[in-house]
């Protein structure tokens, strides 16, 4: 039975731990629940915000609309060969529980994406990525419910317009579809991806390289750099790494020879925003309860009682300072509400 609640605090529903309220709040655990809810919602002219893990969002004020939590569960094997397995997963499954489940079954492909906060249903939206893997590499298709028509759709991987931290669901179709299920193709004879940074070196403490030891290493690296949202509110990388033309880099490299750069698929170059922010002196800075994490400058944190506006204002100051110092625009990765 669909239950619509009113004036609910969102503090425990966003990993920044911002204490704002939502006018209405509803949880749906099946496609039918969502359809029933949308039929009610369509008669009203107020905003709708789907929220799953709340791990990529910054609330700057109370939300005068519906927060919709998608809790569709289930992990179902839909296809299997000697080499590969296809699994269809409900949008409301916790991402890292799913990674752990795959690793235990020796299904490879997402072990490098261990410990990323959030739910399965949001992983395609911003094409989550870490340690040399992006989720687009293993997604077969994304099933959605279109809000306006209440029709179900299935987007094949190539329809999703996946890019670095972007997809059709974050661009052209933003706010138009609700993701209900994601299907992944994983490998039963996994090829390990250990090329990122010091990953291979960190693995050398184990006698054996397998999905379990890779997952353990990734978890250790993340825990050593990234704050646990249960303890210090944050939403992972607040900014995207800027991708700039080679010419722009050449000048900067003269001035900052130690600046790390990464090649991309195109002839553009990616610069770690964390390095730029650290170089500009922001790492570890704290203004009231809003701060820049002291081990990874790409992560903004709420030390306790920061309000969304304080974190937003800090992010604006950082953007301006990076523009002034390096003439580079850094874009926010987090959704500001
Ligand atoms: N760096 C600094 N100072 C910092 C942070 C980073 O100098 O404060 C330098 C590092 O020394 C390194 C480089 O920047 O040379 C890259 O750092 P890191 O490996 O930590 O990765 P990142 O580019 O800062 C990205 C993702 C992370 C992901 C890591 C590992 C984005 C926006 N962020 O960060 O994703 O975990 O790579 O793959 O692409 C997230 O999206 O929430 C997230 C944490």
GROMACS .gro file of C-alpha atoms and ligand atoms in nm:
model
  381
    1UNK     CA    1   0.000   0.000   0.000
    2UNK     CA    2   0.137   0.335  -0.104
    3UNK     CA    3   0.184   0.567   0.190
    4UNK     CA    4   0.255   0.935   0.143
    5UNK     CA    5   0.419   1.102   0.441
    6UNK     CA    6   0.446   1.477   0.505
    7UNK     CA    7   0.718   1.709   0.640
    8UNK     CA    8   0.986   1.445   0.668
    9UNK     CA    9   1.344   1.531   0.764
   10UNK     CA   10   1.587   1.430   0.488
   11UNK     CA   11   1.892   1.421   0.716
   12UNK     CA   12   1.927   1.043   0.701
   13UNK     CA   13   1.843   1.030   0.331
   14UNK     CA   14   2.141   1.232   0.203
   15UNK     CA   15   2.503   1.137   0.266
   16UNK     CA   16   2.594   1.503   0.333
   17UNK     CA   17   2.363   1.473   0.635
   18UNK     CA   18   2.192   1.807   0.561
   19UNK     CA   19   1.890   1.860   0.782
   20UNK     CA   20   1.616   1.989   0.550
   21UNK     CA   21   1.255   1.877   0.522
   22UNK     CA   22   1.052   1.748   0.234
   23UNK     CA   23   0.688   1.855   0.199
   24UNK     CA   24   0.593   1.503   0.083
   25UNK     CA   25   0.779   1.174   0.096
   26UNK     CA   26   0.690   0.844  -0.065
   27UNK     CA   27   0.863   0.506  -0.096
   28UNK     CA   28   0.792   0.268  -0.385
   29UNK     CA   29   0.911  -0.090  -0.392
   30UNK     CA   30   0.763  -0.206  -0.724
   31UNK     CA   31   0.698  -0.065  -1.069
   32UNK     CA   32   0.325  -0.085  -0.991
   33UNK     CA   33   0.378   0.128  -0.677
   34UNK     CA   34   0.551   0.392  -0.889
   35UNK     CA   35   0.267   0.391  -1.143
   36UNK     CA   36   0.009   0.429  -0.864
   37UNK     CA   37   0.209   0.715  -0.717
   38UNK     CA   38   0.264   0.896  -1.049
   39UNK     CA   39  -0.110   0.887  -1.116
   40UNK     CA   40  -0.166   1.075  -0.791
   41UNK     CA   41   0.129   1.305  -0.853
   42UNK     CA   42   0.028   1.399  -1.209
   43UNK     CA   43  -0.274   1.588  -1.078
   44UNK     CA   44  -0.047   1.827  -0.886
   45UNK     CA   45   0.191   2.093  -1.009
   46UNK     CA   46   0.479   2.047  -0.768
   47UNK     CA   47   0.835   1.920  -0.812
   48UNK     CA   48   0.929   1.553  -0.793
   49UNK     CA   49   1.272   1.436  -0.690
   50UNK     CA   50   1.370   1.069  -0.709
   51UNK     CA   51   1.620   0.983  -0.440
   52UNK     CA   52   1.789   0.654  -0.381
   53UNK     CA   53   2.112   0.652  -0.184
   54UNK     CA   54   2.117   1.034  -0.160
   55UNK     CA   55   2.488   1.015  -0.227
   56UNK     CA   56   2.520   1.272  -0.501
   57UNK     CA   57   2.299   1.553  -0.383
   58UNK     CA   58   2.329   1.874  -0.185
   59UNK     CA   59   2.009   2.020  -0.041
   60UNK     CA   60   2.032   2.396   0.012
   61UNK     CA   61   1.675   2.444   0.137
   62UNK     CA   62   1.355   2.259   0.229
   63UNK     CA   63   1.211   2.069  -0.065
   64UNK     CA   64   0.859   2.181  -0.156
   65UNK     CA   65   0.754   1.875  -0.347
   66UNK     CA   66   0.767   1.496  -0.346
   67UNK     CA   67   1.075   1.299  -0.257
   68UNK     CA   68   1.036   0.960  -0.421
   69UNK     CA   69   1.249   0.678  -0.287
   70UNK     CA   70   1.283   0.387  -0.524
   71UNK     CA   71   1.327   0.069  -0.325
   72UNK     CA   72   1.283  -0.196  -0.595
   73UNK     CA   73   1.490  -0.497  -0.486
   74UNK     CA   74   1.608  -0.818  -0.646
   75UNK     CA   75   1.914  -0.968  -0.813
   76UNK     CA   76   1.818  -1.211  -1.087
   77UNK     CA   77   2.041  -1.410  -1.322
   78UNK     CA   78   1.881  -1.383  -1.666
   79UNK     CA   79   2.147  -1.538  -1.886
   80UNK     CA   80   2.455  -1.749  -1.831
   81UNK     CA   81   2.726  -1.905  -2.047
   82UNK     CA   82   3.057  -2.066  -1.949
   83UNK     CA   83   3.224  -1.725  -1.967
   84UNK     CA   84   2.964  -1.464  -1.879
   85UNK     CA   85   2.663  -1.398  -1.666
   86UNK     CA   86   2.388  -1.141  -1.708
   87UNK     CA   87   2.221  -1.013  -1.394
   88UNK     CA   88   1.915  -0.789  -1.372
   89UNK     CA   89   1.914  -0.583  -1.056
   90UNK     CA   90   1.642  -0.372  -0.890
   91UNK     CA   91   1.719   0.001  -0.870
   92UNK     CA   92   1.685   0.000  -0.491
   93UNK     CA   93   1.963  -0.251  -0.423
   94UNK     CA   94   2.257  -0.098  -0.239
   95UNK     CA   95   2.545  -0.065  -0.485
   96UNK     CA   96   2.819  -0.199  -0.263
   97UNK     CA   97   2.609  -0.495  -0.143
   98UNK     CA   98   2.569  -0.584  -0.510
   99UNK     CA   99   2.945  -0.554  -0.569
  100UNK     CA  100   3.010  -0.778  -0.269
  101UNK     CA  101   2.757  -1.034  -0.396
  102UNK     CA  102   2.927  -1.043  -0.738
  103UNK     CA  103   3.273  -1.079  -0.587
  104UNK     CA  104   3.154  -1.368  -0.367
  105UNK     CA  105   3.017  -1.541  -0.677
  106UNK     CA  106   3.341  -1.473  -0.865
  107UNK     CA  107   3.166  -1.258  -1.125
  108UNK     CA  108   3.417  -0.997  -1.237
  109UNK     CA  109   3.378  -0.645  -1.374
  110UNK     CA  110   3.273  -0.419  -1.088
  111UNK     CA  111   3.521  -0.511  -0.811
  112UNK     CA  112   3.713  -0.185  -0.876
  113UNK     CA  113   3.389   0.001  -0.802
  114UNK     CA  114   3.376  -0.134  -0.446
  115UNK     CA  115   3.250   0.089  -0.165
  116UNK     CA  116   3.100   0.360  -0.388
  117UNK     CA  117   2.799   0.489  -0.196
  118UNK     CA  118   2.454   0.488  -0.357
  119UNK     CA  119   2.209   0.247  -0.513
  120UNK     CA  120   2.214   0.039  -0.830
  121UNK     CA  121   1.949   0.259  -0.993
  122UNK     CA  122   2.163   0.570  -0.984
  123UNK     CA  123   2.488   0.413  -1.102
  124UNK     CA  124   2.410   0.468  -1.474
  125UNK     CA  125   2.297   0.830  -1.429
  126UNK     CA  126   2.643   0.965  -1.364
  127UNK     CA  127   2.825   0.658  -1.498
  128UNK     CA  128   3.006   0.596  -1.170
  129UNK     CA  129   3.375   0.524  -1.206
  130UNK     CA  130   3.683   0.452  -1.001
  131UNK     CA  131   4.024   0.289  -1.031
  132UNK     CA  132   4.019   0.253  -1.408
  133UNK     CA  133   3.665   0.115  -1.444
  134UNK     CA  134   3.340   0.288  -1.536
  135UNK     CA  135   3.003   0.120  -1.488
  136UNK     CA  136   2.925   0.172  -1.858
  137UNK     CA  137   3.181  -0.103  -1.928
  138UNK     CA  138   2.948  -0.367  -1.779
  139UNK     CA  139   2.594  -0.233  -1.829
  140UNK     CA  140   2.384  -0.417  -2.088
  141UNK     CA  141   2.067  -0.213  -2.051
  142UNK     CA  142   1.875   0.022  -1.826
  143UNK     CA  143   1.499  -0.017  -1.774
  144UNK     CA  144   1.293   0.290  -1.695
  145UNK     CA  145   0.943   0.416  -1.644
  146UNK     CA  146   0.873   0.738  -1.833
  147UNK     CA  147   0.698   0.977  -1.596
  148UNK     CA  148   0.479   1.157  -1.853
  149UNK     CA  149   0.349   0.849  -2.035
  150UNK     CA  150   0.389   0.581  -1.763
  151UNK     CA  151   0.540   0.359  -2.035
  152UNK     CA  152   0.831   0.130  -1.962
  153UNK     CA  153   1.146   0.162  -2.174
  154UNK     CA  154   1.463  -0.039  -2.214
  155UNK     CA  155   1.776   0.162  -2.306
  156UNK     CA  156   2.052  -0.052  -2.452
  157UNK     CA  157   2.405   0.050  -2.349
  158UNK     CA  158   2.458   0.242  -2.675
  159UNK     CA  159   2.134   0.440  -2.619
  160UNK     CA  160   2.256   0.569  -2.284
  161UNK     CA  161   2.513   0.818  -2.428
  162UNK     CA  162   2.760   0.729  -2.155
  163UNK     CA  163   3.050   0.968  -2.103
  164UNK     CA  164   3.281   1.051  -1.812
  165UNK     CA  165   3.038   1.109  -1.521
  166UNK     CA  166   2.748   1.161  -1.762
  167UNK     CA  167   2.467   0.983  -1.948
  168UNK     CA  168   2.140   1.056  -2.128
  169UNK     CA  169   1.966   1.032  -1.788
  170UNK     CA  170   2.168   1.328  -1.660
  171UNK     CA  171   2.142   1.529  -1.984
  172UNK     CA  172   1.864   1.506  -2.249
  173UNK     CA  173   1.628   1.293  -2.039
  174UNK     CA  174   1.702   1.451  -1.701
  175UNK     CA  175   1.395   1.426  -1.477
  176UNK     CA  176   1.188   1.245  -1.741
  177UNK     CA  177   1.245   0.878  -1.657
  178UNK     CA  178   1.271   0.674  -1.339
  179UNK     CA  179   1.523   0.393  -1.351
  180UNK     CA  180   1.368   0.070  -1.225
  181UNK     CA  181   1.626  -0.199  -1.315
  182UNK     CA  182   1.979  -0.224  -1.450
  183UNK     CA  183   2.120  -0.532  -1.626
  184UNK     CA  184   2.493  -0.604  -1.606
  185UNK     CA  185   2.711  -0.843  -1.802
  186UNK     CA  186   2.986  -0.981  -1.581
  187UNK     CA  187   3.267  -1.221  -1.649
  188UNK     CA  188   3.314  -1.566  -1.497
  189UNK     CA  189   3.679  -1.555  -1.606
  190UNK     CA  190   3.759  -1.199  -1.508
  191UNK     CA  191   4.041  -0.992  -1.651
  192UNK     CA  192   4.173  -0.787  -1.361
  193UNK     CA  193   4.217  -0.414  -1.413
  194UNK     CA  194   4.509  -0.302  -1.203
  195UNK     CA  195   4.655  -0.019  -1.411
  196UNK     CA  196   4.521   0.272  -1.208
  197UNK     CA  197   4.771   0.461  -0.991
  198UNK     CA  198   4.934   0.246  -0.727
  199UNK     CA  199   4.674  -0.033  -0.740
  200UNK     CA  200   4.910  -0.301  -0.875
  201UNK     CA  201   5.172  -0.208  -0.614
  202UNK     CA  202   4.917  -0.219  -0.332
  203UNK     CA  203   4.814  -0.567  -0.449
  204UNK     CA  204   5.165  -0.702  -0.402
  205UNK     CA  205   5.098  -0.770  -0.030
  206UNK     CA  206   4.869  -1.057  -0.134
  207UNK     CA  207   4.998  -1.395  -0.258
  208UNK     CA  208   4.702  -1.423  -0.484
  209UNK     CA  209   4.522  -1.175  -0.708
  210UNK     CA  210   4.152  -1.247  -0.725
  211UNK     CA  211   3.827  -1.051  -0.700
  212UNK     CA  212   3.829  -1.071  -0.320
  213UNK     CA  213   4.181  -0.933  -0.279
  214UNK     CA  214   4.114  -0.659  -0.537
  215UNK     CA  215   3.797  -0.559  -0.353
  216UNK     CA  216   3.983  -0.558  -0.023
  217UNK     CA  217   4.259  -0.337  -0.168
  218UNK     CA  218   4.013  -0.090  -0.321
  219UNK     CA  219   3.825  -0.070   0.009
  220UNK     CA  220   4.150  -0.002   0.196
  221UNK     CA  221   4.257   0.269  -0.052
  222UNK     CA  222   3.916   0.437  -0.038
  223UNK     CA  223   3.904   0.420   0.342
  224UNK     CA  224   4.247   0.578   0.365
  225UNK     CA  225   4.150   0.875   0.143
  226UNK     CA  226   3.775   0.922   0.148
  227UNK     CA  227   3.567   1.007   0.454
  228UNK     CA  228   3.299   0.759   0.562
  229UNK     CA  229   2.963   0.938   0.512
  230UNK     CA  230   2.833   0.763   0.827
  231UNK     CA  231   3.092   0.959   1.026
  232UNK     CA  232   3.154   1.278   0.823
  233UNK     CA  233   2.886   1.392   0.580
  234UNK     CA  234   3.005   1.406   0.218
  235UNK     CA  235   2.907   1.297  -0.129
  236UNK     CA  236   3.236   1.176  -0.270
  237UNK     CA  237   3.389   1.390  -0.541
  238UNK     CA  238   3.212   1.723  -0.534
  239UNK     CA  239   3.363   1.830  -0.867
  240UNK     CA  240   3.441   1.652  -1.192
  241UNK     CA  241   3.796   1.636  -1.313
  242UNK     CA  242   3.820   1.902  -1.586
  243UNK     CA  243   3.900   1.789  -1.939
  244UNK     CA  244   4.089   2.053  -2.133
  245UNK     CA  245   4.266   2.105  -2.465
  246UNK     CA  246   4.629   2.007  -2.493
  247UNK     CA  247   4.740   2.371  -2.562
  248UNK     CA  248   4.596   2.489  -2.233
  249UNK     CA  249   4.790   2.216  -2.052
  250UNK     CA  250   5.122   2.297  -2.215
  251UNK     CA  251   5.131   2.645  -2.061
  252UNK     CA  252   5.028   2.518  -1.719
  253UNK     CA  253   5.288   2.241  -1.730
  254UNK     CA  254   5.562   2.501  -1.774
  255UNK     CA  255   5.448   2.675  -1.459
  256UNK     CA  256   5.355   2.361  -1.263
  257UNK     CA  257   5.575   2.075  -1.388
  258UNK     CA  258   5.445   1.846  -1.111
  259UNK     CA  259   5.082   1.875  -1.228
  260UNK     CA  260   4.945   1.523  -1.295
  261UNK     CA  261   4.758   1.478  -1.625
  262UNK     CA  262   4.574   1.185  -1.784
  263UNK     CA  263   4.507   1.111  -2.149
  264UNK     CA  264   4.141   1.061  -2.243
  265UNK     CA  265   3.989   0.874  -2.539
  266UNK     CA  266   3.981   1.200  -2.737
  267UNK     CA  267   4.278   1.433  -2.781
  268UNK     CA  268   4.185   1.616  -2.464
  269UNK     CA  269   4.364   1.590  -2.130
  270UNK     CA  270   4.211   1.533  -1.787
  271UNK     CA  271   4.353   1.711  -1.485
  272UNK     CA  272   4.272   1.591  -1.133
  273UNK     CA  273   4.060   1.865  -0.977
  274UNK     CA  274   4.183   1.743  -0.638
  275UNK     CA  275   4.535   1.848  -0.732
  276UNK     CA  276   4.420   2.193  -0.851
  277UNK     CA  277   4.218   2.248  -0.533
  278UNK     CA  278   4.508   2.138  -0.313
  279UNK     CA  279   4.752   2.360  -0.507
  280UNK     CA  280   4.517   2.655  -0.457
  281UNK     CA  281   4.548   2.600  -0.082
  282UNK     CA  282   4.203   2.463  -0.001
  283UNK     CA  283   4.287   2.115   0.125
  284UNK     CA  284   4.181   2.075   0.490
  285UNK     CA  285   4.023   2.425   0.505
  286UNK     CA  286   3.718   2.455   0.728
  287UNK     CA  287   3.461   2.731   0.748
  288UNK     CA  288   3.228   2.662   1.040
  289UNK     CA  289   3.114   2.303   0.975
  290UNK     CA  290   3.174   2.308   0.599
  291UNK     CA  291   3.515   2.194   0.485
  292UNK     CA  292   3.749   2.052   0.225
  293UNK     CA  293   3.860   1.700   0.320
  294UNK     CA  294   4.220   1.686   0.443
  295UNK     CA  295   4.312   1.369   0.251
  296UNK     CA  296   4.129   1.426  -0.080
  297UNK     CA  297   4.061   1.786  -0.177
  298UNK     CA  298   3.794   1.687  -0.429
  299UNK     CA  299   3.562   1.597  -0.143
  300UNK     CA  300   3.369   1.862   0.048
  301UNK     CA  301   3.251   1.763   0.393
  302UNK     CA  302   2.992   1.847   0.656
  303UNK     CA  303   3.159   1.821   0.995
  304UNK     CA  304   2.823   1.816   1.169
  305UNK     CA  305   2.583   2.103   1.137
  306UNK     CA  306   2.673   2.276   0.811
  307UNK     CA  307   2.374   2.381   0.608
  308UNK     CA  308   2.364   2.317   0.235
  309UNK     CA  309   2.409   2.687   0.159
  310UNK     CA  310   2.742   2.693   0.346
  311UNK     CA  311   2.875   2.397   0.149
  312UNK     CA  312   2.746   2.547  -0.175
  313UNK     CA  313   2.907   2.881  -0.096
  314UNK     CA  314   3.240   2.708  -0.020
  315UNK     CA  315   3.218   2.524  -0.354
  316UNK     CA  316   3.158   2.852  -0.538
  317UNK     CA  317   3.463   3.009  -0.371
  318UNK     CA  318   3.673   2.707  -0.474
  319UNK     CA  319   3.550   2.726  -0.834
  320UNK     CA  320   3.636   3.095  -0.850
  321UNK     CA  321   3.979   3.045  -0.703
  322UNK     CA  322   4.061   2.767  -0.953
  323UNK     CA  323   3.944   2.989  -1.238
  324UNK     CA  324   4.157   3.281  -1.113
  325UNK     CA  325   4.468   3.073  -1.054
  326UNK     CA  326   4.465   2.827  -1.346
  327UNK     CA  327   4.200   2.969  -1.583
  328UNK     CA  328   4.017   2.637  -1.560
  329UNK     CA  329   3.647   2.587  -1.490
  330UNK     CA  330   3.573   2.298  -1.260
  331UNK     CA  331   3.218   2.166  -1.289
  332UNK     CA  332   3.019   2.031  -0.998
  333UNK     CA  333   2.947   1.659  -1.003
  334UNK     CA  334   2.692   1.681  -0.723
  335UNK     CA  335   2.330   1.785  -0.792
  336UNK     CA  336   2.239   2.104  -0.613
  337UNK     CA  337   1.877   2.128  -0.499
  338LIG     N1  338   4.543   1.468  -0.587
  338LIG     C1  339   4.608   1.568  -0.518
  338LIG     N2  340   4.547   1.620  -0.407
  338LIG     C2  341   4.426   1.578  -0.364
  338LIG     C3  342   4.360   1.477  -0.436
  338LIG     C4  343   4.421   1.423  -0.548
  338LIG     O1  344   4.717   1.609  -0.553
  338LIG     O2  345   4.378   1.629  -0.263
  338LIG     C5  346   4.612   1.405  -0.702
  338LIG     C6  347   4.665   1.268  -0.661
  338LIG     O3  348   4.791   1.276  -0.607
  338LIG     C7  349   4.667   1.194  -0.792
  338LIG     C8  350   4.550   1.254  -0.867
  338LIG     O4  351   4.520   1.378  -0.805
  338LIG     O5  352   4.783   1.221  -0.863
  338LIG     C9  353   4.430   1.164  -0.873
  338LIG     O6  354   4.381   1.139  -0.742
  338LIG     P1  355   4.285   1.014  -0.711
  338LIG     O7  356   4.347   0.888  -0.756
  338LIG     O8  357   4.244   1.023  -0.569
  338LIG     O9  358   4.161   1.034  -0.807
  338LIG     P2  359   4.072   1.160  -0.847
  338LIG    O10  360   4.092   1.188  -0.991
  338LIG    O11  361   4.092   1.271  -0.752
  338LIG    C10  362   3.872   1.012  -0.926
  338LIG    C11  363   3.724   1.000  -0.904
  338LIG    C12  364   3.698   0.933  -0.768
  338LIG    C13  365   3.762   0.796  -0.771
  338LIG    C14  366   3.912   0.813  -0.798
  338LIG    C15  367   3.983   0.680  -0.814
  338LIG    C16  368   3.628   1.188  -1.024
  338LIG    C17  369   3.554   1.316  -1.014
  338LIG     N3  370   3.661   1.131  -0.907
  338LIG    O12  371   3.924   1.099  -0.826
  338LIG    O13  372   3.558   0.916  -0.758
  338LIG    O14  373   3.741   0.728  -0.650
  338LIG    O15  374   3.931   0.884  -0.922
  338LIG    O16  375   3.948   0.624  -0.936
  338LIG    O17  376   3.652   1.140  -1.134
  338LIG    C18  377   3.353   0.998  -0.667
  338LIG    O18  378   3.315   1.016  -0.783
  338LIG    O19  379   3.279   1.025  -0.569
  338LIG    C19  380   3.489   0.952  -0.643
  338LIG    C20  381   3.539   0.948  -0.521
   0.00000   0.00000   0.00000
